PDB file of C-alpha atoms in Angstrom:
ATOM      1  CA  MET A   1     139.796  66.834 107.780  1.00 45.00           C
ATOM      2  CA  ALA A   2     139.029  64.914 110.226  1.00 49.00           C
ATOM      3  CA  ARG A   3     135.298  62.296 110.776  1.00 75.00           C
ATOM      4  CA  PRO A   4     134.509  64.523 114.488  1.00 76.00           C
ATOM      5  CA  ASP A   5     135.029  67.849 112.237  1.00 83.00           C
ATOM      6  CA  LYS A   6     132.974  66.813 109.315  1.00 90.00           C
ATOM      7  CA  ALA A   7     130.239  65.870 111.597  1.00 92.00           C
ATOM      8  CA  ALA A   8     130.701  68.895 113.882  1.00 94.00           C
ATOM      9  CA  ASP A   9     129.468  70.725 110.231  1.00 94.00           C
ATOM     10  CA  VAL A  10     127.390  68.534 109.054  1.00 95.00           C
ATOM     11  CA  ALA A  11     124.913  68.574 112.662  1.00 95.00           C
ATOM     12  CA  GLU A  12     125.826  72.675 111.829  1.00 95.00           C
ATOM     13  CA  LEU A  13     124.046  72.521 108.580  1.00 96.00           C
ATOM     14  CA  THR A  14     120.761  70.209 109.753  1.00 96.00           C
ATOM     15  CA  GLU A  15     120.863  72.884 112.577  1.00 96.00           C
ATOM     16  CA  ASN A  16     120.350  76.605 109.997  1.00 96.00           C
ATOM     17  CA  PHE A  17     117.987  73.955 108.568  1.00 95.00           C
ATOM     18  CA  LYS A  18     115.679  73.248 111.343  1.00 94.00           C
ATOM     19  CA  SER A  19     116.182  77.126 112.659  1.00 95.00           C
ATOM     20  CA  SER A  20     116.027  78.753 109.770  1.00 95.00           C
ATOM     21  CA  ALA A  21     112.485  78.961 107.656  1.00 93.00           C
ATOM     22  CA  GLY A  22     113.899  78.411 104.050  1.00 95.00           C
ATOM     23  CA  ALA A  23     116.646  78.169 102.634  1.00 97.00           C
ATOM     24  CA  VAL A  24     117.927  79.210  98.572  1.00 97.00           C
ATOM     25  CA  LEU A  25     119.848  76.812  97.146  1.00 97.00           C
ATOM     26  CA  THR A  26     123.332  78.205  94.814  1.00 97.00           C
ATOM     27  CA  GLU A  27     125.842  78.116  92.820  1.00 97.00           C
ATOM     28  CA  TYR A  28     128.772  80.622  92.853  1.00 95.00           C
ATOM     29  CA  ARG A  29     131.244  79.546  89.987  1.00 94.00           C
ATOM     30  CA  GLY A  30     133.274  82.158  89.321  1.00 95.00           C
ATOM     31  CA  LEU A  31     132.079  85.107  91.701  1.00 96.00           C
ATOM     32  CA  THR A  32     135.289  86.591  93.622  1.00 96.00           C
ATOM     33  CA  VAL A  33     135.996  86.283  96.699  1.00 95.00           C
ATOM     34  CA  ALA A  34     134.763  90.297  97.406  1.00 96.00           C
ATOM     35  CA  GLN A  35     131.834  89.700  95.476  1.00 96.00           C
ATOM     36  CA  LEU A  36     130.956  87.439  97.824  1.00 96.00           C
ATOM     37  CA  ARG A  37     131.120  89.146 100.963  1.00 96.00           C
ATOM     38  CA  GLN A  38     129.489  91.713  98.343  1.00 96.00           C
ATOM     39  CA  LEU A  39     126.509  89.685  98.779  1.00 97.00           C
ATOM     40  CA  ARG A  40     126.582  88.749 101.895  1.00 96.00           C
ATOM     41  CA  THR A  41     126.486  93.247 102.812  1.00 95.00           C
ATOM     42  CA  THR A  42     122.826  92.898 100.682  1.00 94.00           C
ATOM     43  CA  LEU A  43     121.464  89.997 102.154  1.00 95.00           C
ATOM     44  CA  GLY A  44     121.991  91.748 105.536  1.00 94.00           C
ATOM     45  CA  ASP A  45     121.591  90.021 108.510  1.00 93.00           C
ATOM     46  CA  ASP A  46     118.587  88.459 108.664  1.00 94.00           C
ATOM     47  CA  VAL A  47     120.071  85.675 106.053  1.00 96.00           C
ATOM     48  CA  ASN A  48     123.780  83.430 107.000  1.00 96.00           C
ATOM     49  CA  TYR A  49     124.914  82.729 103.239  1.00 97.00           C
ATOM     50  CA  ALA A  50     126.986  79.612 103.806  1.00 96.00           C
ATOM     51  CA  VAL A  51     129.671  78.087 101.239  1.00 96.00           C
ATOM     52  CA  VAL A  52     128.949  74.909 102.125  1.00 96.00           C
ATOM     53  CA  LYS A  53     129.971  70.707 100.620  1.00 96.00           C
ATOM     54  CA  ASN A  54     127.828  68.957  98.245  1.00 96.00           C
ATOM     55  CA  THR A  55     127.779  65.579 100.310  1.00 95.00           C
ATOM     56  CA  LEU A  56     127.935  66.826 103.991  1.00 96.00           C
ATOM     57  CA  THR A  57     124.723  69.013 102.626  1.00 96.00           C
ATOM     58  CA  LYS A  58     123.583  66.214 100.961  1.00 95.00           C
ATOM     59  CA  ILE A  59     123.963  64.159 104.621  1.00 95.00           C
ATOM     60  CA  ALA A  60     122.665  68.137 106.893  1.00 96.00           C
ATOM     61  CA  ALA A  61     119.839  67.593 104.698  1.00 95.00           C
ATOM     62  CA  LYS A  62     118.298  64.642 105.066  1.00 94.00           C
ATOM     63  CA  ASP A  63     118.565  64.714 108.727  1.00 94.00           C
ATOM     64  CA  ALA A  64     116.693  67.901 109.089  1.00 94.00           C
ATOM     65  CA  GLY A  65     114.129  66.319 106.562  1.00 92.00           C
ATOM     66  CA  VAL A  66     114.701  68.218 103.712  1.00 92.00           C
ATOM     67  CA  GLU A  67     115.042  65.791  99.548  1.00 86.00           C
ATOM     68  CA  SER A  68     114.521  68.815  97.840  1.00 87.00           C
ATOM     69  CA  PHE A  69     117.963  69.931  98.107  1.00 90.00           C
ATOM     70  CA  ASP A  70     119.762  66.054  96.493  1.00 88.00           C
ATOM     71  CA  SER A  71     119.536  66.707  93.132  1.00 89.00           C
ATOM     72  CA  LEU A  72     121.118  70.633  92.601  1.00 93.00           C
ATOM     73  CA  LEU A  73     124.094  69.705  94.842  1.00 94.00           C
ATOM     74  CA  GLN A  74     126.039  69.279  92.224  1.00 93.00           C
ATOM     75  CA  GLY A  75     128.965  72.057  91.888  1.00 94.00           C
ATOM     76  CA  PRO A  76     130.505  75.914  93.959  1.00 95.00           C
ATOM     77  CA  SER A  77     127.188  75.885  95.955  1.00 97.00           C
ATOM     78  CA  ALA A  78     126.888  78.060  98.928  1.00 97.00           C
ATOM     79  CA  ILE A  79     122.689  78.071 101.107  1.00 97.00           C
ATOM     80  CA  ALA A  80     121.511  81.841 102.240  1.00 98.00           C
ATOM     81  CA  PHE A  81     120.085  80.906 104.846  1.00 98.00           C
ATOM     82  CA  ILE A  82     116.891  82.333 105.594  1.00 96.00           C
ATOM     83  CA  LYS A  83     116.091  84.280 109.450  1.00 94.00           C
ATOM     84  CA  GLY A  84     113.574  86.721 108.991  1.00 92.00           C
ATOM     85  CA  ASP A  85     111.565  87.394 105.394  1.00 92.00           C
ATOM     86  CA  PRO A  86     111.617  85.185 102.788  1.00 93.00           C
ATOM     87  CA  VAL A  87     109.918  87.829 100.396  1.00 93.00           C
ATOM     88  CA  VAL A  88     113.314  90.901 101.497  1.00 93.00           C
ATOM     89  CA  ALA A  89     115.934  87.445 101.144  1.00 95.00           C
ATOM     90  CA  ALA A  90     114.383  86.817  97.965  1.00 95.00           C
ATOM     91  CA  LYS A  91     114.862  90.289  97.051  1.00 95.00           C
ATOM     92  CA  GLY A  92     117.955  90.855  98.040  1.00 96.00           C
ATOM     93  CA  LEU A  93     119.376  87.384  95.094  1.00 96.00           C
ATOM     94  CA  ARG A  94     117.930  88.358  92.448  1.00 96.00           C
ATOM     95  CA  ASP A  95     118.671  91.639  92.319  1.00 96.00           C
ATOM     96  CA  PHE A  96     122.556  90.402  92.981  1.00 97.00           C
ATOM     97  CA  ALA A  97     122.123  87.215  90.201  1.00 96.00           C
ATOM     98  CA  LYS A  98     120.486  90.373  87.502  1.00 95.00           C
ATOM     99  CA  ALA A  99     124.283  92.705  88.273  1.00 96.00           C
ATOM    100  CA  ASN A 100     125.813  89.627  88.629  1.00 96.00           C
ATOM    101  CA  PRO A 101     124.897  86.265  86.707  1.00 95.00           C
ATOM    102  CA  LEU A 102     127.265  83.855  87.349  1.00 96.00           C
ATOM    103  CA  LEU A 103     124.950  83.950  90.555  1.00 97.00           C
ATOM    104  CA  VAL A 104     122.774  81.372  89.680  1.00 97.00           C
ATOM    105  CA  ILE A 105     119.186  79.939  91.924  1.00 97.00           C
ATOM    106  CA  LYS A 106     118.763  76.903  91.641  1.00 96.00           C
ATOM    107  CA  GLY A 107     116.312  76.257  94.280  1.00 95.00           C
ATOM    108  CA  GLY A 108     114.963  76.351  97.868  1.00 95.00           C
ATOM    109  CA  VAL A 109     112.444  75.264 100.534  1.00 95.00           C
ATOM    110  CA  LEU A 110     110.631  77.373 102.444  1.00 93.00           C
ATOM    111  CA  ASP A 111     108.826  76.253 106.228  1.00 89.00           C
ATOM    112  CA  GLY A 112     109.044  72.488 104.332  1.00 88.00           C
ATOM    113  CA  LYS A 113     107.680  72.976 101.039  1.00 92.00           C
ATOM    114  CA  ALA A 114     110.257  73.030  97.385  1.00 93.00           C
ATOM    115  CA  LEU A 115     111.326  75.739  95.791  1.00 94.00           C
ATOM    116  CA  SER A 116     111.895  76.193  91.734  1.00 94.00           C
ATOM    117  CA  SER A 117     113.987  79.308  90.547  1.00 94.00           C
ATOM    118  CA  ASP A 118     110.853  80.400  88.965  1.00 94.00           C
ATOM    119  CA  GLU A 119     109.000  80.768  91.899  1.00 94.00           C
ATOM    120  CA  ILE A 120     112.292  82.235  94.206  1.00 94.00           C
ATOM    121  CA  THR A 121     111.840  84.967  91.285  1.00 92.00           C
ATOM    122  CA  LYS A 122     107.791  85.013  91.745  1.00 92.00           C
ATOM    123  CA  LEU A 123     108.453  84.917  96.157  1.00 92.00           C
ATOM    124  CA  ALA A 124     110.652  88.035  95.306  1.00 91.00           C
ATOM    125  CA  ASP A 125     107.762  89.477  93.251  1.00 89.00           C
ATOM    126  CA  LEU A 126     105.492  89.649  96.375  1.00 87.00           C
ATOM    127  CA  GLU A 127     105.748  92.552  99.021  1.00 69.00           C
ATOM    128  CA  SER A 128     107.905  92.549 101.821  1.00 62.00           C
ATOM    129  CA  ARG A 129     106.226  91.899 105.756  1.00 60.00           C
ATOM    130  CA  GLU A 130     106.954  95.036 107.009  1.00 60.00           C
ATOM    131  CA  VAL A 131     105.601  96.733 104.071  1.00 58.00           C
ATOM    132  CA  LEU A 132     102.181  94.620 104.308  1.00 51.00           C
ATOM    133  CA  LEU A 133     102.480  95.227 107.930  1.00 59.00           C
ATOM    134  CA  SER A 134     102.177  98.921 107.467  1.00 60.00           C
ATOM    135  CA  LYS A 135      99.018  98.528 105.525  1.00 52.00           C
ATOM    136  CA  LEU A 136      98.314  96.322 107.797  1.00 57.00           C
ATOM    137  CA  ALA A 137      98.002  99.618 109.965  1.00 60.00           C
ATOM    138  CA  GLY A 138      97.333 102.275 107.348  1.00 59.00           C
ATOM    139  CA  ALA A 139      94.053 100.073 106.838  1.00 57.00           C
ATOM    140  CA  MET A 140      93.321  99.184 111.523  1.00 58.00           C
ATOM    141  CA  LYS A 141      94.373 102.869 111.675  1.00 63.00           C
ATOM    142  CA  ALA A 142      91.074 104.146 108.654  1.00 59.00           C
ATOM    143  CA  ALA A 143      88.574 101.790 110.308  1.00 58.00           C
ATOM    144  CA  PRO A 144      87.961 103.435 113.340  1.00 56.00           C
ATOM    145  CA  GLN A 145      87.341 106.110 111.286  1.00 56.00           C
ATOM    146  CA  GLN A 146      84.878 104.805 108.729  1.00 52.00           C
ATOM    147  CA  ALA A 147      83.310 102.691 112.547  1.00 46.00           C
ATOM    148  CA  VAL A 148      82.730 107.048 114.102  1.00 50.00           C
ATOM    149  CA  SER A 149      81.927 107.773 109.884  1.00 50.00           C
ATOM    150  CA  LEU A 150      78.712 104.499 109.630  1.00 42.00           C
ATOM    151  CA  PHE A 151      77.691 105.461 113.957  1.00 43.00           C
ATOM    152  CA  ALA A 152      77.835 109.302 113.025  1.00 51.00           C
ATOM    153  CA  ALA A 153      74.198 110.029 111.554  1.00 47.00           C
ATOM    154  CA  PRO A 154      72.699 107.931 113.250  1.00 46.00           C
ATOM    155  CA  LEU A 155      73.869 108.754 117.384  1.00 45.00           C
ATOM    156  CA  ALA A 156      73.022 113.112 114.689  1.00 49.00           C
ATOM    157  CA  GLN A 157      69.574 111.292 114.225  1.00 48.00           C
ATOM    158  CA  ALA A 158      69.241 109.699 117.855  1.00 44.00           C
ATOM    159  CA  ALA A 159      70.043 113.660 119.479  1.00 50.00           C
ATOM    160  CA  ARG A 160      67.895 115.331 116.951  1.00 50.00           C
ATOM    161  CA  LEU A 161      65.037 113.072 118.002  1.00 44.00           C
ATOM    162  CA  PHE A 162      65.923 113.582 120.950  1.00 44.00           C
ATOM    163  CA  ALA A 163      65.542 117.836 121.416  1.00 52.00           C
ATOM    164  CA  ALA A 164      62.184 117.346 119.178  1.00 49.00           C
ATOM    165  CA  LEU A 165      61.099 115.369 122.325  1.00 44.00           C
ATOM    166  CA  GLN A 166      62.013 117.905 124.894  1.00 51.00           C
ATOM    167  CA  ASP A 167      60.323 120.530 122.278  1.00 52.00           C
ATOM    168  CA  LYS A 168      57.198 117.719 122.688  1.00 46.00           C
ATOM    169  CA  LEU A 169      56.673 117.872 125.976  1.00 47.00           C
ATOM    170  CA  PRO A 170      56.073 121.121 126.808  1.00 48.00           C
ATOM    171  CA  ALA A 171      53.134 121.240 124.946  1.00 47.00           C
ATOM    172  CA  GLU A 172      51.884 118.180 125.246  1.00 45.00           C
ATOM    173  CA  ASP A 173      51.885 119.099 129.231  1.00 47.00           C
ATOM    174  CA  ALA A 174      50.278 122.161 129.143  1.00 46.00           C
ATOM    175  CA  PRO A 175      46.846 121.000 129.080  1.00 46.00           C
ATOM    176  CA  VAL A 176      47.010 118.536 132.286  1.00 44.00           C
ATOM    177  CA  ALA A 177      48.574 121.820 133.420  1.00 43.00           C
ATOM    178  CA  ASP A 178      44.969 123.236 133.290  1.00 45.00           C
ATOM    179  CA  GLU A 179      42.906 120.144 134.156  1.00 42.00           C
ATOM    180  CA  ALA A 180      41.922 121.901 136.493  1.00 46.00           C
ATOM    181  CA  PRO A 181      40.557 125.009 136.163  1.00 47.00           C
ATOM    182  CA  ALA A 182      38.341 123.336 133.422  1.00 43.00           C
ATOM    183  CA  ALA A 183      36.666 120.311 134.892  1.00 44.00           C
ATOM    184  CA  GLU A 184      35.778 123.447 138.070  1.00 49.00           C
ATOM    185  CA  ALA A 185      34.476 124.969 135.256  1.00 46.00           C
ATOM    186  CA  VAL A 186      32.477 122.211 134.497  1.00 38.00           C
ATOM    187  CA  GLN A 187      31.617 121.753 138.195  1.00 47.00           C
ATOM    188  CA  ASP A 188      30.061 125.199 137.977  1.00 50.00           C
ATOM    189  CA  ALA A 189      28.469 124.368 135.114  1.00 43.00           C
ATOM    190  CA  VAL A 190      26.602 120.830 136.489  1.00 40.00           C
ATOM    191  CA  ASP A 191      26.048 122.928 139.791  1.00 50.00           C
ATOM    192  CA  ALA A 192      25.074 125.532 138.549  1.00 46.00           C
ATOM    193  CA  PRO A 193      21.196 124.128 137.675  1.00 46.00           C
ATOM    194  CA  ALA A 194      21.179 122.054 141.046  1.00 48.00           C
ATOM    195  CA  ALA A 195      21.352 125.441 143.772  1.00 48.00           C
ATOM    196  CA  GLU A 196      18.864 128.287 140.870  1.00 48.00           C
ATOM    197  CA  GLU A 197      16.135 124.999 142.000  1.00 46.00           C
ATOM    198  CA  ALA A 198      16.863 125.040 145.200  1.00 47.00           C
ATOM    199  CA  SER A 199      16.820 129.027 145.389  1.00 49.00           C
ATOM    200  CA  THR A 200      13.497 128.169 143.887  1.00 45.00           C
ATOM    201  CA  GLU A 201      12.128 125.857 146.673  1.00 46.00           C
ATOM    202  CA  GLU A 202      13.324 128.283 149.125  1.00 48.00           C
ATOM    203  CA  THR A 203      11.014 130.847 147.830  1.00 45.00           C
ATOM    204  CA  ALA A 204       7.916 129.533 147.177  1.00 42.00           C
ATOM    205  CA  SER A 205       7.593 128.264 151.213  1.00 46.00           C
ATOM    206  CA  ALA A 206       9.317 131.286 152.031  1.00 45.00           C
ATOM    207  CA  ASP A 207       6.313 132.654 150.055  1.00 48.00           C
ATOM    208  CA  SER A 208       2.902 129.829 151.557  1.00 44.00           C
TER     209      SER A 208
END
């Protein structure tokens, strides 16, 4: 291979490292072309599973700031460059490796952090982003209902209180409505002796 071609391959690998959320290094010794095709299909469009040359990959990884692959780049190597959900990709690799033991997961990197093969297996055991988002959506959907139930009691109490006040107000207003006649009765009681006294005085004057 001519040097310009190698440079192009290194540049492509470097870009894959930089543009991917993560990368998983595998050894595929003994797998057939058909099995590799099946693996690519299993991983889907969000994972670019590429057979790589160790020498060029070391250069590309270094250029991309990935240092955890150096000691692992031995034997036939292929890298799963993850563009989508890392959990889904890890599950796909783990499940395929269980069914096809010739696929060996050697290690990886996720968001710049080196991962061992055991850590990738643990990653595969996590819930996918889609599942987590579904649970989150369910929780958010339930939250308004909980909020309604929380506010329902105070609102009902306020409504009952308002109704009670409306029922109470006319009863309290009734004495106010009768206040004028009562005042007149009081005034009459006050004026009656004075009127009687005046009448007595008039009668006495007439007699004299």
